[in-house]
Amino acid sequence: MKSDKKKVILLLALAAFIAVVPLFALKGAEFGGSDDAGSVMISKIEGKEYQPWFTPVLETFIDGELPGEVESLLFCVQTGIGVGIIAYNLGRLRERKRLLSGTGAAENAD
């Protein structure tokens, strides 16, 4: 059990290190969105300003842009659904492995 705690602490420290290093290593860098970077690159390649092919459905429906808070909410909902699907499937795989190995729930109650 002590080995597992050390492993978790080490992995959390590694994750924090990976998240913090770019902030110090790239002091003058701009961390922009990929949408902006893509349209800028297309403009450079084509030599003219990028024009989107269509407008988003919700922006057409409400006749304007979505507020930033609503975009963040929709992104969080989408992320939650994705995490739920991944967690459900990981749980099913673990349960399948447990059932196929023949061990009962009482034996895995560590």
PDB file of C-alpha atoms in Angstrom:
ATOM      1  CA  MET A   1       0.000   0.000   0.000  1.00  0.00           C
ATOM      2  CA  LYS A   2       2.874   2.384   0.798  1.00  0.00           C
ATOM      3  CA  SER A   3       4.305   1.836  -2.683  1.00  0.00           C
ATOM      4  CA  ASP A   4       0.992   2.901  -4.243  1.00  0.00           C
ATOM      5  CA  LYS A   5       0.962   6.163  -2.266  1.00  0.00           C
ATOM      6  CA  LYS A   6       4.495   6.961  -3.395  1.00  0.00           C
ATOM      7  CA  LYS A   7       3.555   6.222  -6.984  1.00  0.00           C
ATOM      8  CA  VAL A   8       0.486   8.490  -6.823  1.00  0.00           C
ATOM      9  CA  ILE A   9       2.450  11.321  -5.233  1.00  0.00           C
ATOM     10  CA  LEU A  10       5.206  10.950  -7.823  1.00  0.00           C
ATOM     11  CA  LEU A  11       2.699  11.014 -10.707  1.00  0.00           C
ATOM     12  CA  LEU A  12       0.907  14.074  -9.280  1.00  0.00           C
ATOM     13  CA  ALA A  13       4.232  15.882  -8.893  1.00  0.00           C
ATOM     14  CA  LEU A  14       5.140  14.945 -12.473  1.00  0.00           C
ATOM     15  CA  ALA A  15       1.794  16.250 -13.764  1.00  0.00           C
ATOM     16  CA  ALA A  16       2.262  19.537 -11.895  1.00  0.00           C
ATOM     17  CA  PHE A  17       5.813  19.812 -13.237  1.00  0.00           C
ATOM     18  CA  ILE A  18       4.615  19.277 -16.811  1.00  0.00           C
ATOM     19  CA  ALA A  19       1.931  21.941 -16.364  1.00  0.00           C
ATOM     20  CA  VAL A  20       4.216  24.556 -14.785  1.00  0.00           C
ATOM     21  CA  VAL A  21       7.403  24.200 -16.864  1.00  0.00           C
ATOM     22  CA  PRO A  22       6.024  25.860 -20.045  1.00  0.00           C
ATOM     23  CA  LEU A  23       5.008  28.934 -18.049  1.00  0.00           C
ATOM     24  CA  PHE A  24       8.617  29.531 -17.012  1.00  0.00           C
ATOM     25  CA  ALA A  25      10.422  28.133 -20.049  1.00  0.00           C
ATOM     26  CA  LEU A  26       8.435  30.236 -22.543  1.00  0.00           C
ATOM     27  CA  LYS A  27       8.193  33.564 -20.719  1.00  0.00           C
ATOM     28  CA  GLY A  28       7.212  35.777 -23.656  1.00  0.00           C
ATOM     29  CA  ALA A  29       5.019  33.229 -25.434  1.00  0.00           C
ATOM     30  CA  GLU A  30       1.351  33.737 -26.172  1.00  0.00           C
ATOM     31  CA  PHE A  31      -0.869  30.785 -25.414  1.00  0.00           C
ATOM     32  CA  GLY A  32      -3.625  31.345 -27.975  1.00  0.00           C
ATOM     33  CA  GLY A  33      -6.331  29.059 -29.206  1.00  0.00           C
ATOM     34  CA  SER A  34      -5.883  26.667 -32.072  1.00  0.00           C
ATOM     35  CA  ASP A  35      -8.753  28.242 -34.042  1.00  0.00           C
ATOM     36  CA  ASP A  36      -6.888  31.536 -34.300  1.00  0.00           C
ATOM     37  CA  ALA A  37      -3.618  29.821 -35.193  1.00  0.00           C
ATOM     38  CA  GLY A  38      -5.307  27.833 -37.960  1.00  0.00           C
ATOM     39  CA  SER A  39      -6.954  30.834 -39.583  1.00  0.00           C
ATOM     40  CA  VAL A  40      -3.695  32.821 -39.411  1.00  0.00           C
ATOM     41  CA  MET A  41      -1.783  29.979 -41.077  1.00  0.00           C
ATOM     42  CA  ILE A  42      -4.406  29.648 -43.834  1.00  0.00           C
ATOM     43  CA  SER A  43      -4.208  33.402 -44.435  1.00  0.00           C
ATOM     44  CA  LYS A  44      -0.415  33.164 -44.760  1.00  0.00           C
ATOM     45  CA  ILE A  45      -0.626  30.250 -47.203  1.00  0.00           C
ATOM     46  CA  GLU A  46      -3.387  31.664 -49.413  1.00  0.00           C
ATOM     47  CA  GLY A  47      -2.226  35.268 -49.204  1.00  0.00           C
ATOM     48  CA  LYS A  48      -5.699  36.593 -48.418  1.00  0.00           C
ATOM     49  CA  GLU A  49      -7.905  36.827 -45.348  1.00  0.00           C
ATOM     50  CA  TYR A  50      -9.526  33.567 -44.269  1.00  0.00           C
ATOM     51  CA  GLN A  51     -13.309  33.420 -44.666  1.00  0.00           C
ATOM     52  CA  PRO A  52     -15.154  30.714 -42.691  1.00  0.00           C
ATOM     53  CA  TRP A  53     -17.277  28.320 -44.765  1.00  0.00           C
ATOM     54  CA  PHE A  54     -20.299  28.546 -42.457  1.00  0.00           C
ATOM     55  CA  THR A  55     -21.479  30.028 -39.178  1.00  0.00           C
ATOM     56  CA  PRO A  56     -22.132  27.856 -36.136  1.00  0.00           C
ATOM     57  CA  VAL A  57     -25.719  26.617 -35.816  1.00  0.00           C
ATOM     58  CA  LEU A  58     -26.348  28.192 -32.395  1.00  0.00           C
ATOM     59  CA  GLU A  59     -25.007  31.552 -33.548  1.00  0.00           C
ATOM     60  CA  THR A  60     -27.396  31.437 -36.512  1.00  0.00           C
ATOM     61  CA  PHE A  61     -30.291  30.432 -34.244  1.00  0.00           C
ATOM     62  CA  ILE A  62     -29.779  33.258 -31.706  1.00  0.00           C
ATOM     63  CA  ASP A  63     -28.680  35.727 -34.404  1.00  0.00           C
ATOM     64  CA  GLY A  64     -25.361  36.599 -32.747  1.00  0.00           C
ATOM     65  CA  GLU A  65     -22.371  35.166 -30.924  1.00  0.00           C
ATOM     66  CA  LEU A  66     -22.671  33.022 -27.832  1.00  0.00           C
ATOM     67  CA  PRO A  67     -21.395  34.656 -24.637  1.00  0.00           C
ATOM     68  CA  GLY A  68     -18.098  33.286 -23.347  1.00  0.00           C
ATOM     69  CA  GLU A  69     -19.778  31.864 -20.250  1.00  0.00           C
ATOM     70  CA  VAL A  70     -22.186  29.800 -22.362  1.00  0.00           C
ATOM     71  CA  GLU A  71     -19.333  28.504 -24.523  1.00  0.00           C
ATOM     72  CA  SER A  72     -17.457  27.489 -21.373  1.00  0.00           C
ATOM     73  CA  LEU A  73     -20.561  25.785 -19.993  1.00  0.00           C
ATOM     74  CA  LEU A  74     -21.095  23.795 -23.196  1.00  0.00           C
ATOM     75  CA  PHE A  75     -17.429  22.802 -23.236  1.00  0.00           C
ATOM     76  CA  CYS A  76     -17.642  21.630 -19.603  1.00  0.00           C
ATOM     77  CA  VAL A  77     -20.797  19.620 -20.319  1.00  0.00           C
ATOM     78  CA  GLN A  78     -19.111  18.008 -23.319  1.00  0.00           C
ATOM     79  CA  THR A  79     -16.052  17.208 -21.181  1.00  0.00           C
ATOM     80  CA  GLY A  80     -18.216  15.714 -18.430  1.00  0.00           C
ATOM     81  CA  ILE A  81     -20.033  13.474 -20.890  1.00  0.00           C
ATOM     82  CA  GLY A  82     -16.739  12.297 -22.358  1.00  0.00           C
ATOM     83  CA  VAL A  83     -15.237  11.574 -18.939  1.00  0.00           C
ATOM     84  CA  GLY A  84     -18.399   9.692 -17.954  1.00  0.00           C
ATOM     85  CA  ILE A  85     -18.178   7.491 -21.051  1.00  0.00           C
ATOM     86  CA  ILE A  86     -14.488   6.770 -20.489  1.00  0.00           C
ATOM     87  CA  ALA A  87     -14.980   5.997 -16.776  1.00  0.00           C
ATOM     88  CA  TYR A  88     -17.952   3.717 -17.515  1.00  0.00           C
ATOM     89  CA  ASN A  89     -15.956   1.734 -20.074  1.00  0.00           C
ATOM     90  CA  LEU A  90     -12.916   1.474 -17.790  1.00  0.00           C
ATOM     91  CA  GLY A  91     -15.189   0.175 -15.022  1.00  0.00           C
ATOM     92  CA  ARG A  92     -16.698  -2.403 -17.360  1.00  0.00           C
ATOM     93  CA  LEU A  93     -13.249  -3.566 -18.448  1.00  0.00           C
ATOM     94  CA  ARG A  94     -12.100  -3.913 -14.852  1.00  0.00           C
ATOM     95  CA  GLU A  95     -15.242  -5.822 -13.870  1.00  0.00           C
ATOM     96  CA  ARG A  96     -14.895  -8.102 -16.886  1.00  0.00           C
ATOM     97  CA  LYS A  97     -11.297  -8.828 -15.940  1.00  0.00           C
ATOM     98  CA  ARG A  98     -12.337  -9.585 -12.354  1.00  0.00           C
ATOM     99  CA  LEU A  99     -15.135 -11.916 -13.453  1.00  0.00           C
ATOM    100  CA  LEU A 100     -12.942 -13.747 -15.948  1.00  0.00           C
ATOM    101  CA  SER A 101     -10.167 -14.273 -13.406  1.00  0.00           C
ATOM    102  CA  GLY A 102     -12.656 -15.934 -11.038  1.00  0.00           C
ATOM    103  CA  THR A 103     -11.981 -13.761  -8.001  1.00  0.00           C
ATOM    104  CA  GLY A 104     -14.913 -12.576  -5.938  1.00  0.00           C
ATOM    105  CA  ALA A 105     -15.673  -9.093  -4.683  1.00  0.00           C
ATOM    106  CA  ALA A 106     -14.735 -10.102  -1.115  1.00  0.00           C
ATOM    107  CA  GLU A 107     -11.209 -10.977  -2.217  1.00  0.00           C
ATOM    108  CA  ASN A 108     -10.716  -7.591  -3.942  1.00  0.00           C
ATOM    109  CA  ALA A 109     -11.963  -5.518  -0.985  1.00  0.00           C
ATOM    110  CA  ASP A 110      -8.448  -4.257  -0.141  1.00  0.00           C
TER     111      ASP A 110
END
